[in-house]
């Protein structure tokens, strides 16, 4: 066991939830990190047993703090640092957004790449319900 408390921004970085500490601090400042429904500042101290909610659109992850660390540890030691208690419905949202990734295409992102266009066509293709161009030929008979 390391300490009894740790700064939230350092813990988020050390627990590998965010890639850098500055990204973790920015997430705290922007209200994406909450404890018990209250937004926290980067300097907020956390204790073992607290539930931390982190909004990473499109879902909100929930983590139960098992160990308060401020130094980054290896990926194999992460299960000793926190327990992922994210609701299963959140993962369903993530999967739905993956499947329909082009529906909410952000304005100003430009034209889709060739790969994105092919994925979009593959997504829309089943929506034709089996109708094809031969439908017009059947009317002529």
GROMACS .gro file of N, CA and C in nm:
model
  423
    1UNK      N    1   0.084  -0.118   0.000
    1UNK     CA    2   0.000   0.000   0.000
    1UNK      C    3   0.088   0.124   0.000
    2UNK      N    4   0.050   0.220  -0.079
    2UNK     CA    5   0.131   0.341  -0.091
    2UNK      C    6   0.088   0.443   0.015
    3UNK      N    7  -0.003   0.531  -0.020
    3UNK     CA    8  -0.048   0.637   0.070
    3UNK      C    9  -0.195   0.619   0.105
    4UNK      N   10  -0.240   0.700   0.202
    4UNK     CA   11  -0.381   0.699   0.236
    4UNK      C   12  -0.461   0.784   0.138
    5UNK      N   13  -0.398   0.888   0.082
    5UNK     CA   14  -0.465   0.977  -0.013
    5UNK      C   15  -0.374   1.004  -0.132
    6UNK      N   16  -0.436   1.055  -0.239
    6UNK     CA   17  -0.361   1.092  -0.359
    6UNK      C   18  -0.439   1.200  -0.433
    7UNK      N   19  -0.367   1.285  -0.504
    7UNK     CA   20  -0.433   1.385  -0.588
    7UNK      C   21  -0.504   1.313  -0.702
    8UNK      N   22  -0.624   1.361  -0.736
    8UNK     CA   23  -0.704   1.294  -0.839
    8UNK      C   24  -0.636   1.296  -0.975
    9UNK      N   25  -0.573   1.408  -1.013
    9UNK     CA   26  -0.509   1.413  -1.145
    9UNK      C   27  -0.391   1.317  -1.153
   10UNK      N   28  -0.313   1.308  -1.045
   10UNK     CA   29  -0.201   1.215  -1.043
   10UNK      C   30  -0.250   1.071  -1.044
   11UNK      N   31  -0.357   1.044  -0.969
   11UNK     CA   32  -0.409   0.908  -0.964
   11UNK      C   33  -0.463   0.864  -1.099
   12UNK      N   34  -0.538   0.953  -1.168
   12UNK     CA   35  -0.592   0.919  -1.299
   12UNK      C   36  -0.481   0.887  -1.399
   13UNK      N   37  -0.371   0.960  -1.390
   13UNK     CA   38  -0.256   0.934  -1.477
   13UNK      C   39  -0.186   0.805  -1.435
   14UNK      N   40  -0.161   0.788  -1.306
   14UNK     CA   41  -0.088   0.672  -1.256
   14UNK      C   42  -0.166   0.542  -1.280
   15UNK      N   43  -0.299   0.550  -1.274
   15UNK     CA   44  -0.383   0.433  -1.296
   15UNK      C   45  -0.409   0.408  -1.444
   16UNK      N   46  -0.345   0.485  -1.529
   16UNK     CA   47  -0.352   0.469  -1.675
   16UNK      C   48  -0.491   0.492  -1.732
   17UNK      N   49  -0.569   0.578  -1.668
   17UNK     CA   50  -0.699   0.614  -1.722
   17UNK      C   51  -0.681   0.723  -1.826
   18UNK      N   52  -0.584   0.812  -1.803
   18UNK     CA   53  -0.546   0.914  -1.901
   18UNK      C   54  -0.400   0.897  -1.936
   19UNK      N   55  -0.365   0.933  -2.059
   19UNK     CA   56  -0.229   0.913  -2.109
   19UNK      C   57  -0.128   1.005  -2.041
   20UNK      N   58  -0.167   1.129  -2.013
   20UNK     CA   59  -0.077   1.223  -1.946
   20UNK      C   60  -0.149   1.287  -1.828
   21UNK      N   61  -0.070   1.340  -1.738
   21UNK     CA   62  -0.128   1.407  -1.621
   21UNK      C   63  -0.198   1.536  -1.661
   22UNK      N   64  -0.145   1.605  -1.760
   22UNK     CA   65  -0.208   1.730  -1.803
   22UNK      C   66  -0.345   1.704  -1.866
   23UNK      N   67  -0.360   1.593  -1.936
   23UNK     CA   68  -0.492   1.557  -1.990
   23UNK      C   69  -0.588   1.525  -1.876
   24UNK      N   70  -0.538   1.458  -1.774
   24UNK     CA   71  -0.621   1.427  -1.656
   24UNK      C   72  -0.664   1.555  -1.585
   25UNK      N   73  -0.571   1.650  -1.570
   25UNK     CA   74  -0.603   1.777  -1.505
   25UNK      C   75  -0.705   1.855  -1.587
   26UNK      N   76  -0.690   1.855  -1.718
   26UNK     CA   77  -0.784   1.925  -1.804
   26UNK      C   78  -0.923   1.863  -1.794
   27UNK      N   79  -0.930   1.731  -1.788
   27UNK     CA   80  -1.059   1.663  -1.773
   27UNK      C   81  -1.126   1.704  -1.642
   28UNK      N   82  -1.048   1.717  -1.537
   28UNK     CA   83  -1.104   1.761  -1.408
   28UNK      C   84  -1.156   1.904  -1.418
   29UNK      N   85  -1.079   1.991  -1.481
   29UNK     CA   86  -1.119   2.132  -1.494
   29UNK      C   87  -1.245   2.147  -1.579
   30UNK      N   88  -1.262   2.059  -1.677
   30UNK     CA   89  -1.377   2.069  -1.766
   30UNK      C   90  -1.500   1.995  -1.714
   31UNK      N   91  -1.495   1.943  -1.592
   31UNK     CA   92  -1.611   1.879  -1.531
   31UNK      C   93  -1.637   1.739  -1.579
   32UNK      N   94  -1.536   1.671  -1.631
   32UNK     CA   95  -1.554   1.534  -1.678
   32UNK      C   96  -1.524   1.429  -1.571
   33UNK      N   97  -1.473   1.472  -1.457
   33UNK     CA   98  -1.441   1.380  -1.348
   33UNK      C   99  -1.526   1.419  -1.227
   34UNK      N  100  -1.604   1.322  -1.176
   34UNK     CA  101  -1.689   1.349  -1.061
   34UNK      C  102  -1.672   1.241  -0.955
   35UNK      N  103  -1.694   1.281  -0.831
   35UNK     CA  104  -1.698   1.188  -0.718
   35UNK      C  105  -1.827   1.217  -0.644
   36UNK      N  106  -1.912   1.115  -0.633
   36UNK     CA  107  -2.044   1.130  -0.570
   36UNK      C  108  -2.126   1.240  -0.637
   37UNK      N  109  -2.115   1.253  -0.768
   37UNK     CA  110  -2.193   1.352  -0.843
   37UNK      C  111  -2.140   1.494  -0.835
   38UNK      N  112  -2.026   1.515  -0.771
   38UNK     CA  113  -1.969   1.649  -0.756
   38UNK      C  114  -1.843   1.659  -0.841
   39UNK      N  115  -1.838   1.764  -0.924
   39UNK     CA  116  -1.717   1.787  -1.003
   39UNK      C  117  -1.599   1.814  -0.911
   40UNK      N  118  -1.482   1.763  -0.946
   40UNK     CA  119  -1.365   1.781  -0.862
   40UNK      C  120  -1.256   1.855  -0.939
   41UNK      N  121  -1.176   1.929  -0.864
   41UNK     CA  122  -1.061   1.998  -0.921
   41UNK      C  123  -0.943   1.903  -0.924
   42UNK      N  124  -0.841   1.933  -1.006
   42UNK     CA  125  -0.725   1.844  -1.016
   42UNK      C  126  -0.653   1.819  -0.883
   43UNK      N  127  -0.659   1.915  -0.791
   43UNK     CA  128  -0.588   1.902  -0.664
   43UNK      C  129  -0.669   1.829  -0.557
   44UNK      N  130  -0.787   1.781  -0.591
   44UNK     CA  131  -0.873   1.710  -0.495
   44UNK      C  132  -0.804   1.580  -0.452
   45UNK      N  133  -0.807   1.552  -0.322
   45UNK     CA  134  -0.747   1.428  -0.271
   45UNK      C  135  -0.853   1.319  -0.262
   46UNK      N  136  -0.817   1.200  -0.306
   46UNK     CA  137  -0.908   1.085  -0.302
   46UNK      C  138  -0.859   0.985  -0.199
   47UNK      N  139  -0.952   0.900  -0.153
   47UNK     CA  140  -0.919   0.794  -0.058
   47UNK      C  141  -0.962   0.660  -0.116
   48UNK      N  142  -0.908   0.555  -0.064
   48UNK     CA  143  -0.946   0.420  -0.107
   48UNK      C  144  -1.093   0.397  -0.076
   49UNK      N  145  -1.162   0.333  -0.168
   49UNK     CA  146  -1.304   0.304  -0.150
   49UNK      C  147  -1.396   0.401  -0.223
   50UNK      N  148  -1.346   0.515  -0.269
   50UNK     CA  149  -1.429   0.612  -0.339
   50UNK      C  150  -1.457   0.565  -0.481
   51UNK      N  151  -1.572   0.606  -0.533
   51UNK     CA  152  -1.610   0.576  -0.671
   51UNK      C  153  -1.588   0.702  -0.754
   52UNK      N  154  -1.509   0.689  -0.859
   52UNK     CA  155  -1.477   0.802  -0.947
   52UNK      C  156  -1.544   0.779  -1.081
   53UNK      N  157  -1.619   0.878  -1.129
   53UNK     CA  158  -1.684   0.872  -1.260
   53UNK      C  159  -1.607   0.960  -1.357
   54UNK      N  160  -1.570   0.903  -1.470
   54UNK     CA  161  -1.493   0.975  -1.572
   54UNK      C  162  -1.572   0.971  -1.701
   55UNK      N  163  -1.607   1.090  -1.752
   55UNK     CA  164  -1.682   1.099  -1.878
   55UNK      C  165  -1.583   1.103  -1.993
   56UNK      N  166  -1.585   0.998  -2.073
   56UNK     CA  167  -1.510   0.994  -2.198
   56UNK      C  168  -1.614   0.963  -2.305
   57UNK      N  169  -1.664   1.069  -2.370
   57UNK     CA  170  -1.774   1.047  -2.462
   57UNK      C  171  -1.747   0.932  -2.557
   58UNK      N  172  -1.846   0.848  -2.581
   58UNK     CA  173  -1.989   0.865  -2.550
   58UNK      C  174  -2.033   0.804  -2.417
   59UNK      N  175  -1.942   0.752  -2.335
   59UNK     CA  176  -1.986   0.686  -2.212
   59UNK      C  177  -1.919   0.745  -2.088
   60UNK      N  178  -1.968   0.704  -1.973
   60UNK     CA  179  -1.911   0.744  -1.844
   60UNK      C  180  -1.858   0.619  -1.775
   61UNK      N  181  -1.728   0.617  -1.750
   61UNK     CA  182  -1.664   0.505  -1.681
   61UNK      C  183  -1.672   0.528  -1.531
   62UNK      N  184  -1.682   0.421  -1.454
   62UNK     CA  185  -1.683   0.428  -1.308
   62UNK      C  186  -1.573   0.338  -1.254
   63UNK      N  187  -1.493   0.393  -1.161
   63UNK     CA  188  -1.383   0.317  -1.103
   63UNK      C  189  -1.389   0.327  -0.952
   64UNK      N  190  -1.368   0.213  -0.885
   64UNK     CA  191  -1.359   0.211  -0.740
   64UNK      C  192  -1.211   0.209  -0.704
   65UNK      N  193  -1.168   0.306  -0.624
   65UNK     CA  194  -1.028   0.319  -0.587
   65UNK      C  195  -0.993   0.213  -0.484
   66UNK      N  196  -0.892   0.131  -0.516
   66UNK     CA  197  -0.844   0.029  -0.423
   66UNK      C  198  -0.714   0.072  -0.356
   67UNK      N  199  -0.632   0.149  -0.429
   67UNK     CA  200  -0.504   0.194  -0.376
   67UNK      C  201  -0.478   0.335  -0.426
   68UNK      N  202  -0.434   0.422  -0.338
   68UNK     CA  203  -0.403   0.560  -0.374
   68UNK      C  204  -0.255   0.569  -0.413
   69UNK      N  205  -0.231   0.582  -0.543
   69UNK     CA  206  -0.093   0.591  -0.592
   69UNK      C  207  -0.075   0.722  -0.667
   70UNK      N  208   0.047   0.772  -0.670
   70UNK     CA  209   0.077   0.892  -0.746
   70UNK      C  210   0.191   0.868  -0.845
   71UNK      N  211   0.246   0.747  -0.845
   71UNK     CA  212   0.350   0.710  -0.941
   71UNK      C  213   0.292   0.605  -1.035
   72UNK      N  214   0.318   0.622  -1.163
   72UNK     CA  215   0.265   0.531  -1.264
   72UNK      C  216   0.321   0.390  -1.243
   73UNK      N  217   0.235   0.290  -1.256
   73UNK     CA  218   0.275   0.151  -1.235
   73UNK      C  219   0.254   0.073  -1.364
   74UNK      N  220   0.310  -0.044  -1.369
   74UNK     CA  221   0.295  -0.130  -1.486
   74UNK      C  222   0.152  -0.174  -1.506
   75UNK      N  223   0.118  -0.208  -1.629
   75UNK     CA  224  -0.019  -0.246  -1.662
   75UNK      C  225  -0.065  -0.370  -1.586
   76UNK      N  226   0.028  -0.459  -1.552
   76UNK     CA  227  -0.008  -0.580  -1.479
   76UNK      C  228  -0.053  -0.551  -1.336
   77UNK      N  229  -0.013  -0.438  -1.281
   77UNK     CA  230  -0.048  -0.402  -1.143
   77UNK      C  231  -0.178  -0.322  -1.132
   78UNK      N  232  -0.238  -0.287  -1.245
   78UNK     CA  233  -0.359  -0.204  -1.244
   78UNK      C  234  -0.474  -0.269  -1.166
   79UNK      N  235  -0.497  -0.401  -1.172
   79UNK     CA  236  -0.607  -0.458  -1.093
   79UNK      C  237  -0.595  -0.434  -0.942
   80UNK      N  238  -0.475  -0.405  -0.893
   80UNK     CA  239  -0.456  -0.374  -0.752
   80UNK      C  240  -0.484  -0.228  -0.720
   81UNK      N  241  -0.493  -0.145  -0.825
   81UNK     CA  242  -0.511   0.000  -0.808
   81UNK      C  243  -0.657   0.039  -0.810
   82UNK      N  244  -0.734  -0.016  -0.905
   82UNK     CA  245  -0.876   0.017  -0.912
   82UNK      C  246  -0.957  -0.101  -0.964
   83UNK      N  247  -1.088  -0.092  -0.938
   83UNK     CA  248  -1.183  -0.191  -0.988
   83UNK      C  249  -1.280  -0.119  -1.081
   84UNK      N  250  -1.295  -0.171  -1.201
   84UNK     CA  251  -1.385  -0.109  -1.297
   84UNK      C  252  -1.528  -0.150  -1.263
   85UNK      N  253  -1.610  -0.053  -1.222
   85UNK     CA  254  -1.749  -0.080  -1.185
   85UNK      C  255  -1.846  -0.011  -1.281
   86UNK      N  256  -1.802   0.007  -1.405
   86UNK     CA  257  -1.885   0.073  -1.505
   86UNK      C  258  -2.008  -0.011  -1.535
   87UNK      N  259  -2.123   0.055  -1.547
   87UNK     CA  260  -2.249  -0.012  -1.574
   87UNK      C  261  -2.247  -0.076  -1.712
   88UNK      N  262  -2.308  -0.191  -1.726
   88UNK     CA  263  -2.311  -0.263  -1.854
   88UNK      C  264  -2.382  -0.182  -1.962
   89UNK      N  265  -2.479  -0.099  -1.923
   89UNK     CA  266  -2.551  -0.016  -2.020
   89UNK      C  267  -2.457   0.083  -2.089
   90UNK      N  268  -2.354   0.128  -2.016
   90UNK     CA  269  -2.257   0.220  -2.075
   90UNK      C  270  -2.179   0.153  -2.188
   91UNK      N  271  -2.145   0.026  -2.167
   91UNK     CA  272  -2.072  -0.046  -2.272
   91UNK      C  273  -2.162  -0.073  -2.392
   92UNK      N  274  -2.293  -0.089  -2.369
   92UNK     CA  275  -2.386  -0.103  -2.479
   92UNK      C  276  -2.390   0.025  -2.560
   93UNK      N  277  -2.387   0.141  -2.492
   93UNK     CA  278  -2.382   0.269  -2.562
   93UNK      C  279  -2.256   0.279  -2.647
   94UNK      N  280  -2.145   0.234  -2.593
   94UNK     CA  281  -2.019   0.238  -2.666
   94UNK      C  282  -2.027   0.152  -2.792
   95UNK      N  283  -2.084   0.034  -2.779
   95UNK     CA  284  -2.096  -0.055  -2.895
   95UNK      C  285  -2.190   0.005  -3.000
   96UNK      N  286  -2.299   0.064  -2.955
   96UNK     CA  287  -2.393   0.126  -3.049
   96UNK      C  288  -2.327   0.242  -3.123
   97UNK      N  289  -2.246   0.320  -3.053
   97UNK     CA  290  -2.180   0.432  -3.120
   97UNK      C  291  -2.074   0.382  -3.218
   98UNK      N  292  -2.012   0.268  -3.187
   98UNK     CA  293  -1.916   0.209  -3.280
   98UNK      C  294  -1.985   0.162  -3.407
   99UNK      N  295  -2.102   0.098  -3.389
   99UNK     CA  296  -2.175   0.046  -3.504
   99UNK      C  297  -2.224   0.159  -3.593
  100UNK      N  298  -2.279   0.262  -3.532
  100UNK     CA  299  -2.334   0.373  -3.609
  100UNK      C  300  -2.240   0.493  -3.602
  101UNK      N  301  -2.116   0.471  -3.627
  101UNK     CA  302  -2.015   0.576  -3.613
  101UNK      C  303  -2.033   0.693  -3.706
  102UNK      N  304  -2.104   0.675  -3.817
  102UNK     CA  305  -2.115   0.783  -3.913
  102UNK      C  306  -2.242   0.865  -3.897
  103UNK      N  307  -2.333   0.820  -3.813
  103UNK     CA  308  -2.459   0.890  -3.797
  103UNK      C  309  -2.437   1.030  -3.741
  104UNK      N  310  -2.354   1.042  -3.640
  104UNK     CA  311  -2.329   1.172  -3.578
  104UNK      C  312  -2.200   1.234  -3.626
  105UNK      N  313  -2.174   1.230  -3.755
  105UNK     CA  314  -2.049   1.285  -3.808
  105UNK      C  315  -2.042   1.433  -3.777
  106UNK      N  316  -1.933   1.473  -3.717
  106UNK     CA  317  -1.918   1.612  -3.672
  106UNK      C  318  -1.910   1.707  -3.791
  107UNK      N  319  -1.973   1.820  -3.775
  107UNK     CA  320  -1.973   1.921  -3.880
  107UNK      C  321  -1.831   1.977  -3.894
  108UNK      N  322  -1.788   1.992  -4.016
  108UNK     CA  323  -1.657   2.050  -4.042
  108UNK      C  324  -1.545   1.948  -4.048
  109UNK      N  325  -1.578   1.819  -4.041
  109UNK     CA  326  -1.472   1.718  -4.047
  109UNK      C  327  -1.435   1.683  -4.191
  110UNK      N  328  -1.504   1.744  -4.286
  110UNK     CA  329  -1.471   1.719  -4.426
  110UNK      C  330  -1.537   1.595  -4.480
  111UNK      N  331  -1.496   1.561  -4.602
  111UNK     CA  332  -1.552   1.443  -4.667
  111UNK      C  333  -1.499   1.317  -4.601
  112UNK      N  334  -1.578   1.211  -4.604
  112UNK     CA  335  -1.528   1.086  -4.548
  112UNK      C  336  -1.415   1.030  -4.634
  113UNK      N  337  -1.323   0.961  -4.571
  113UNK     CA  338  -1.216   0.895  -4.646
  113UNK      C  339  -1.276   0.775  -4.719
  114UNK      N  340  -1.196   0.716  -4.806
  114UNK     CA  341  -1.244   0.601  -4.881
  114UNK      C  342  -1.284   0.487  -4.788
  115UNK      N  343  -1.204   0.466  -4.684
  115UNK     CA  344  -1.234   0.360  -4.588
  115UNK      C  345  -1.364   0.391  -4.513
  116UNK      N  346  -1.381   0.517  -4.469
  116UNK     CA  347  -1.503   0.555  -4.398
  116UNK      C  348  -1.624   0.542  -4.489
  117UNK      N  349  -1.607   0.578  -4.617
  117UNK     CA  350  -1.718   0.570  -4.711
  117UNK      C  351  -1.761   0.424  -4.732
  118UNK      N  352  -1.665   0.335  -4.743
  118UNK     CA  353  -1.697   0.194  -4.760
  118UNK      C  354  -1.767   0.139  -4.637
  119UNK      N  355  -1.723   0.180  -4.519
  119UNK     CA  356  -1.789   0.137  -4.396
  119UNK      C  357  -1.931   0.190  -4.390
  120UNK      N  358  -1.950   0.314  -4.433
  120UNK     CA  359  -2.083   0.374  -4.435
  120UNK      C  360  -2.174   0.300  -4.532
  121UNK      N  361  -2.123   0.267  -4.650
  121UNK     CA  362  -2.201   0.191  -4.747
  121UNK      C  363  -2.238   0.053  -4.693
  122UNK      N  364  -2.144  -0.012  -4.624
  122UNK     CA  365  -2.171  -0.143  -4.566
  122UNK      C  366  -2.276  -0.133  -4.456
  123UNK      N  367  -2.278  -0.020  -4.385
  123UNK     CA  368  -2.375   0.001  -4.279
  123UNK      C  369  -2.514   0.025  -4.337
  124UNK      N  370  -2.523   0.101  -4.444
  124UNK     CA  371  -2.651   0.139  -4.503
  124UNK      C  372  -2.708   0.027  -4.590
  125UNK      N  373  -2.622  -0.054  -4.651
  125UNK     CA  374  -2.665  -0.160  -4.742
  125UNK      C  375  -2.774  -0.250  -4.685
  126UNK      N  376  -2.763  -0.301  -4.561
  126UNK     CA  377  -2.870  -0.388  -4.507
  126UNK      C  378  -3.002  -0.314  -4.491
  127UNK      N  379  -3.001  -0.182  -4.490
  127UNK     CA  380  -3.124  -0.106  -4.470
  127UNK      C  381  -3.214  -0.107  -4.593
  128UNK      N  382  -3.165  -0.158  -4.706
  128UNK     CA  383  -3.248  -0.164  -4.827
  128UNK      C  384  -3.346  -0.280  -4.822
  129UNK      N  385  -3.335  -0.367  -4.722
  129UNK     CA  386  -3.428  -0.478  -4.699
  129UNK      C  387  -3.441  -0.571  -4.818
  130UNK      N  388  -3.332  -0.594  -4.890
  130UNK     CA  389  -3.334  -0.691  -4.999
  130UNK      C  390  -3.383  -0.635  -5.131
  131UNK      N  391  -3.427  -0.510  -5.135
  131UNK     CA  392  -3.468  -0.452  -5.263
  131UNK      C  393  -3.343  -0.420  -5.343
  132UNK      N  394  -3.352  -0.440  -5.473
  132UNK     CA  395  -3.239  -0.407  -5.557
  132UNK      C  396  -3.289  -0.347  -5.688
  133UNK      N  397  -3.199  -0.327  -5.781
  133UNK     CA  398  -3.235  -0.263  -5.907
  133UNK      C  399  -3.324  -0.350  -5.994
  134UNK      N  400  -3.332  -0.482  -5.968
  134UNK     CA  401  -3.416  -0.571  -6.046
  134UNK      C  402  -3.565  -0.545  -6.024
  135UNK      N  403  -3.597  -0.465  -5.925
  135UNK     CA  404  -3.736  -0.434  -5.894
  135UNK      C  405  -3.804  -0.367  -6.014
  136UNK      N  406  -3.735  -0.277  -6.082
  136UNK     CA  407  -3.791  -0.208  -6.198
  136UNK      C  408  -3.816  -0.305  -6.313
  137UNK      N  409  -3.730  -0.406  -6.330
  137UNK     CA  410  -3.746  -0.505  -6.436
  137UNK      C  411  -3.870  -0.589  -6.415
  138UNK      N  412  -3.905  -0.617  -6.292
  138UNK     CA  413  -4.023  -0.697  -6.262
  138UNK      C  414  -4.151  -0.623  -6.299
  139UNK      N  415  -4.150  -0.490  -6.289
  139UNK     CA  416  -4.268  -0.411  -6.325
  139UNK      C  417  -4.291  -0.412  -6.476
  140UNK      N  418  -4.185  -0.422  -6.553
  140UNK     CA  419  -4.198  -0.419  -6.699
  140UNK      C  420  -4.262  -0.547  -6.753
  141UNK      N  421  -4.251  -0.659  -6.682
  141UNK     CA  422  -4.304  -0.788  -6.731
  141UNK      C  423  -4.451  -0.791  -6.735
   0.00000   0.00000   0.00000
